[in-house]
C-alpha cells in the first residue's frame, strides 16, 4: 500500500495525544505494517508536507529513497511485504546519513541485526503502550547522532501489562481502529454519528488506560484482543 499521494486528504483524529512531539526539519519516510500505523504516524507529525514516503512494503520505500533525499526513516520490523531490518540496511546503503528508528512489533531484535552499526535506534512496542517517551527518546537520539534501545530491549524483560475486559462495542471499535479506520469511517460502518463514534473511541482509550490509538491497538494486540 502506498498512501503517499493521498496524505493531504487523510482525515485527522484531533482527540488523540500525539505519538511524537519532536521537531523534525527534513524529509521523512514512513514504512509501516498496514494502513493503521501509517495513518497514526502521519497524524503525529506536525507537517504532513515533510512526509515524502508513506508505504507498507520494503520495495516501495526503497524506490522513494532512490528518488529523493530523506532525513529520517520510521519503520516497523514487520511489513506487509519485506523485512524492516533489511529495509534499514538497504536504506543506509543508499543514504548513509539517513537517521532511522525501528518500532519492533515483535519486541525483539533478531540476533543477526543486534550489533549492526547501521541499526541506530529500536523501540519495542511493549515500551510505548502506556508511554510515548521511548519513541520520542529514540528520535531525539538519532537526530543527535546517538544510538538507542528502549528499556525492555536493554533489560530483556517486558513490562507488566494488565488486560481489562472490553464490552462488545469496545471490541468492535478496537477492531476497526486496527484496520485503520477514521472516526468517520467507524461511524459509517457502525451506522452511528461521527460524534458517537468519537465518543466510543474515547471510552475505549479510557478502558485500556492509554492516550492514543496506536497505544490502544498495541495493547489490544498484546492482550490477544486484536490482530494487525
mmCIF file of N, CA and C in Angstrom, residues 10-70:
data_model
loop_
_atom_site.group_PDB
_atom_site.id
_atom_site.type_symbol
_atom_site.label_atom_id
_atom_site.label_comp_id
_atom_site.label_asym_id
_atom_site.label_seq_id
_atom_site.Cartn_x
_atom_site.Cartn_y
_atom_site.Cartn_z
ATOM 1 N N UNK A 10 -6.099 12.749 3.990
ATOM 2 C CA UNK A 10 -6.430 11.833 5.075
ATOM 3 C C UNK A 10 -6.986 12.614 6.265
ATOM 4 N N UNK A 11 -8.108 12.155 6.844
ATOM 5 C CA UNK A 11 -8.680 12.865 8.000
ATOM 6 C C UNK A 11 -7.799 12.748 9.222
ATOM 7 N N UNK A 12 -7.792 13.784 10.040
ATOM 8 C CA UNK A 12 -7.031 13.776 11.285
ATOM 9 C C UNK A 12 -7.940 13.411 12.455
ATOM 10 N N UNK A 13 -7.334 12.766 13.457
ATOM 11 C CA UNK A 13 -8.051 12.455 14.700
ATOM 12 C C UNK A 13 -7.584 13.442 15.755
ATOM 13 N N UNK A 14 -8.380 14.456 15.995
ATOM 14 C CA UNK A 14 -7.928 15.596 16.796
ATOM 15 C C UNK A 14 -7.906 15.293 18.291
ATOM 16 N N UNK A 15 -8.514 14.206 18.731
ATOM 17 C CA UNK A 15 -8.653 13.962 20.165
ATOM 18 C C UNK A 15 -7.484 13.192 20.775
ATOM 19 N N UNK A 16 -6.641 12.608 19.960
ATOM 20 C CA UNK A 16 -5.544 11.795 20.467
ATOM 21 C C UNK A 16 -4.369 12.630 20.941
ATOM 22 N N UNK A 17 -3.680 12.127 21.969
ATOM 23 C CA UNK A 17 -2.370 12.671 22.301
ATOM 24 C C UNK A 17 -1.400 12.207 21.224
ATOM 25 N N UNK A 18 -0.591 13.096 20.642
ATOM 26 C CA UNK A 18 0.298 12.682 19.552
ATOM 27 C C UNK A 18 1.367 11.713 20.026
ATOM 28 N N UNK A 19 1.831 10.867 19.117
ATOM 29 C CA UNK A 19 2.913 9.942 19.430
ATOM 30 C C UNK A 19 4.248 10.668 19.543
ATOM 31 N N UNK A 20 4.411 11.688 18.726
ATOM 32 C CA UNK A 20 5.683 12.407 18.678
ATOM 33 C C UNK A 20 5.455 13.904 18.820
ATOM 34 N N UNK A 21 6.251 14.533 19.661
ATOM 35 C CA UNK A 21 6.212 15.996 19.748
ATOM 36 C C UNK A 21 7.598 16.557 19.456
ATOM 37 N N UNK A 22 8.400 15.767 18.745
ATOM 38 C CA UNK A 22 9.768 16.156 18.411
ATOM 39 C C UNK A 22 9.757 16.892 17.084
ATOM 40 N N UNK A 23 10.436 18.033 17.012
ATOM 41 C CA UNK A 23 10.517 18.805 15.779
ATOM 42 C C UNK A 23 11.526 18.166 14.835
ATOM 43 N N UNK A 24 11.083 17.899 13.623
ATOM 44 C CA UNK A 24 11.949 17.335 12.589
ATOM 45 C C UNK A 24 11.867 18.263 11.382
ATOM 46 N N UNK A 25 13.009 18.657 10.846
ATOM 47 C CA UNK A 25 13.012 19.674 9.792
ATOM 48 C C UNK A 25 13.109 19.104 8.388
ATOM 49 N N UNK A 26 13.689 17.905 8.233
ATOM 50 C CA UNK A 26 13.906 17.349 6.898
ATOM 51 C C UNK A 26 12.777 16.449 6.430
ATOM 52 N N UNK A 27 13.027 15.767 5.321
ATOM 53 C CA UNK A 27 12.048 14.853 4.746
ATOM 54 C C UNK A 27 11.961 13.572 5.573
ATOM 55 N N UNK A 28 10.752 13.039 5.668
ATOM 56 C CA UNK A 28 10.504 11.861 6.497
ATOM 57 C C UNK A 28 9.915 10.748 5.635
ATOM 58 N N UNK A 29 10.433 9.537 5.836
ATOM 59 C CA UNK A 29 9.885 8.349 5.181
ATOM 60 C C UNK A 29 9.260 7.446 6.235
ATOM 61 N N UNK A 30 8.080 6.934 5.930
ATOM 62 C CA UNK A 30 7.387 6.005 6.818
ATOM 63 C C UNK A 30 7.179 4.688 6.081
ATOM 64 N N UNK A 31 7.577 3.588 6.719
ATOM 65 C CA UNK A 31 7.305 2.250 6.177
ATOM 66 C C UNK A 31 6.733 1.436 7.326
ATOM 67 N N UNK A 32 5.430 1.218 7.304
ATOM 68 C CA UNK A 32 4.723 0.647 8.447
ATOM 69 C C UNK A 32 3.866 -0.544 8.027
ATOM 70 N N UNK A 33 3.610 -1.429 8.973
ATOM 71 C CA UNK A 33 2.755 -2.577 8.706
ATOM 72 C C UNK A 33 1.292 -2.142 8.740
ATOM 73 N N UNK A 34 0.726 -1.886 7.581
ATOM 74 C CA UNK A 34 -0.697 -1.601 7.481
ATOM 75 C C UNK A 34 -1.077 -0.138 7.524
ATOM 76 N N UNK A 35 -2.278 0.122 7.061
ATOM 77 C CA UNK A 35 -2.817 1.477 6.976
ATOM 78 C C UNK A 35 -2.918 2.136 8.343
ATOM 79 N N UNK A 36 -3.239 1.339 9.366
ATOM 80 C CA UNK A 36 -3.421 1.907 10.700
ATOM 81 C C UNK A 36 -2.176 2.639 11.174
ATOM 82 N N UNK A 37 -1.034 1.960 11.161
ATOM 83 C CA UNK A 37 0.194 2.590 11.635
ATOM 84 C C UNK A 37 0.581 3.779 10.763
ATOM 85 N N UNK A 38 0.411 3.643 9.463
ATOM 86 C CA UNK A 38 0.722 4.773 8.573
ATOM 87 C C UNK A 38 -0.087 6.005 8.960
ATOM 88 N N UNK A 39 -1.398 5.822 9.101
ATOM 89 C CA UNK A 39 -2.269 6.965 9.402
ATOM 90 C C UNK A 39 -1.901 7.605 10.734
ATOM 91 N N UNK A 40 -1.676 6.765 11.758
ATOM 92 C CA UNK A 40 -1.397 7.311 13.086
ATOM 93 C C UNK A 40 -0.058 8.035 13.135
ATOM 94 N N UNK A 41 0.948 7.507 12.476
ATOM 95 C CA UNK A 41 2.232 8.198 12.472
ATOM 96 C C UNK A 41 2.173 9.472 11.637
ATOM 97 N N UNK A 42 1.409 9.450 10.556
ATOM 98 C CA UNK A 42 1.233 10.672 9.770
ATOM 99 C C UNK A 42 0.589 11.765 10.619
ATOM 100 N N UNK A 43 -0.398 11.391 11.426
ATOM 101 C CA UNK A 43 -1.084 12.360 12.268
ATOM 102 C C UNK A 43 -0.180 12.912 13.360
ATOM 103 N N UNK A 44 0.838 12.149 13.754
ATOM 104 C CA UNK A 44 1.711 12.569 14.845
ATOM 105 C C UNK A 44 2.770 13.574 14.404
ATOM 106 N N UNK A 45 2.924 13.744 13.109
ATOM 107 C CA UNK A 45 3.923 14.673 12.594
ATOM 108 C C UNK A 45 3.256 16.001 12.275
ATOM 109 N N UNK A 46 3.872 17.082 12.709
ATOM 110 C CA UNK A 46 3.265 18.409 12.601
ATOM 111 C C UNK A 46 2.963 18.794 11.163
ATOM 112 N N UNK A 47 3.914 18.575 10.276
ATOM 113 C CA UNK A 47 3.762 18.983 8.882
ATOM 114 C C UNK A 47 3.728 17.760 7.975
ATOM 115 N N UNK A 48 2.564 17.478 7.415
ATOM 116 C CA UNK A 48 2.471 16.332 6.513
ATOM 117 C C UNK A 48 3.288 16.555 5.241
ATOM 118 N N UNK A 49 3.545 17.807 4.903
ATOM 119 C CA UNK A 49 4.330 18.091 3.700
ATOM 120 C C UNK A 49 5.746 17.537 3.809
ATOM 121 N N UNK A 50 6.202 17.291 5.037
ATOM 122 C CA UNK A 50 7.535 16.719 5.228
ATOM 123 C C UNK A 50 7.571 15.233 4.891
ATOM 124 N N UNK A 51 6.415 14.582 4.873
ATOM 125 C CA UNK A 51 6.367 13.144 4.635
ATOM 126 C C UNK A 51 6.436 12.890 3.133
ATOM 127 N N UNK A 52 7.551 12.352 2.699
ATOM 128 C CA UNK A 52 7.730 12.093 1.274
ATOM 129 C C UNK A 52 7.511 10.646 0.900
ATOM 130 N N UNK A 53 7.231 9.811 1.879
ATOM 131 C CA UNK A 53 7.025 8.385 1.635
ATOM 132 C C UNK A 53 6.185 7.817 2.768
ATOM 133 N N UNK A 54 5.075 7.173 2.440
ATOM 134 C CA UNK A 54 4.219 6.524 3.434
ATOM 135 C C UNK A 54 3.713 5.231 2.817
ATOM 136 N N UNK A 55 4.418 4.140 3.082
ATOM 137 C CA UNK A 55 4.148 2.869 2.415
ATOM 138 C C UNK A 55 4.138 1.729 3.426
ATOM 139 N N UNK A 56 3.729 0.551 2.962
ATOM 140 C CA UNK A 56 3.650 -0.607 3.849
ATOM 141 C C UNK A 56 4.585 -1.743 3.424
ATOM 142 N N UNK A 57 5.460 -1.494 2.452
ATOM 143 C CA UNK A 57 6.348 -2.564 1.999
ATOM 144 C C UNK A 57 7.756 -2.032 1.749
ATOM 145 N N UNK A 58 8.702 -2.938 1.796
ATOM 146 C CA UNK A 58 10.122 -2.609 1.671
ATOM 147 C C UNK A 58 10.468 -2.038 0.296
ATOM 148 N N UNK A 59 10.007 -2.687 -0.758
ATOM 149 C CA UNK A 59 10.386 -2.288 -2.111
ATOM 150 C C UNK A 59 9.939 -0.870 -2.446
ATOM 151 N N UNK A 60 8.697 -0.519 -2.091
ATOM 152 C CA UNK A 60 8.198 0.825 -2.403
ATOM 153 C C UNK A 60 8.994 1.891 -1.662
ATOM 154 N N UNK A 61 9.356 1.611 -0.413
ATOM 155 C CA UNK A 61 10.143 2.578 0.356
ATOM 156 C C UNK A 61 11.498 2.803 -0.296
ATOM 157 N N UNK A 62 12.145 1.748 -0.723
ATOM 158 C CA UNK A 62 13.457 1.881 -1.369
ATOM 159 C C UNK A 62 13.349 2.662 -2.676
ATOM 160 N N UNK A 63 12.237 2.509 -3.364
ATOM 161 C CA UNK A 63 12.017 3.274 -4.596
ATOM 162 C C UNK A 63 11.961 4.774 -4.297
ATOM 163 N N UNK A 64 11.246 5.159 -3.243
ATOM 164 C CA UNK A 64 11.196 6.573 -2.857
ATOM 165 C C UNK A 64 12.576 7.078 -2.440
ATOM 166 N N UNK A 65 13.342 6.252 -1.767
ATOM 167 C CA UNK A 65 14.685 6.663 -1.344
ATOM 168 C C UNK A 65 15.606 6.859 -2.543
ATOM 169 N N UNK A 66 15.335 6.171 -3.643
ATOM 170 C CA UNK A 66 16.099 6.380 -4.875
ATOM 171 C C UNK A 66 15.778 7.725 -5.519
ATOM 172 N N UNK A 67 14.586 8.239 -5.226
ATOM 173 C CA UNK A 67 14.108 9.442 -5.910
ATOM 174 C C UNK A 67 14.386 10.734 -5.161
ATOM 175 N N UNK A 68 14.620 10.656 -3.844
ATOM 176 C CA UNK A 68 14.748 11.866 -3.042
ATOM 177 C C UNK A 68 15.612 11.594 -1.819
ATOM 178 N N UNK A 69 16.172 12.669 -1.241
ATOM 179 C CA UNK A 69 16.941 12.566 -0.006
ATOM 180 C C UNK A 69 16.013 12.716 1.192
ATOM 181 N N UNK A 70 16.207 11.885 2.201
ATOM 182 C CA UNK A 70 15.391 11.917 3.406
ATOM 183 C C UNK A 70 16.282 12.095 4.629
#
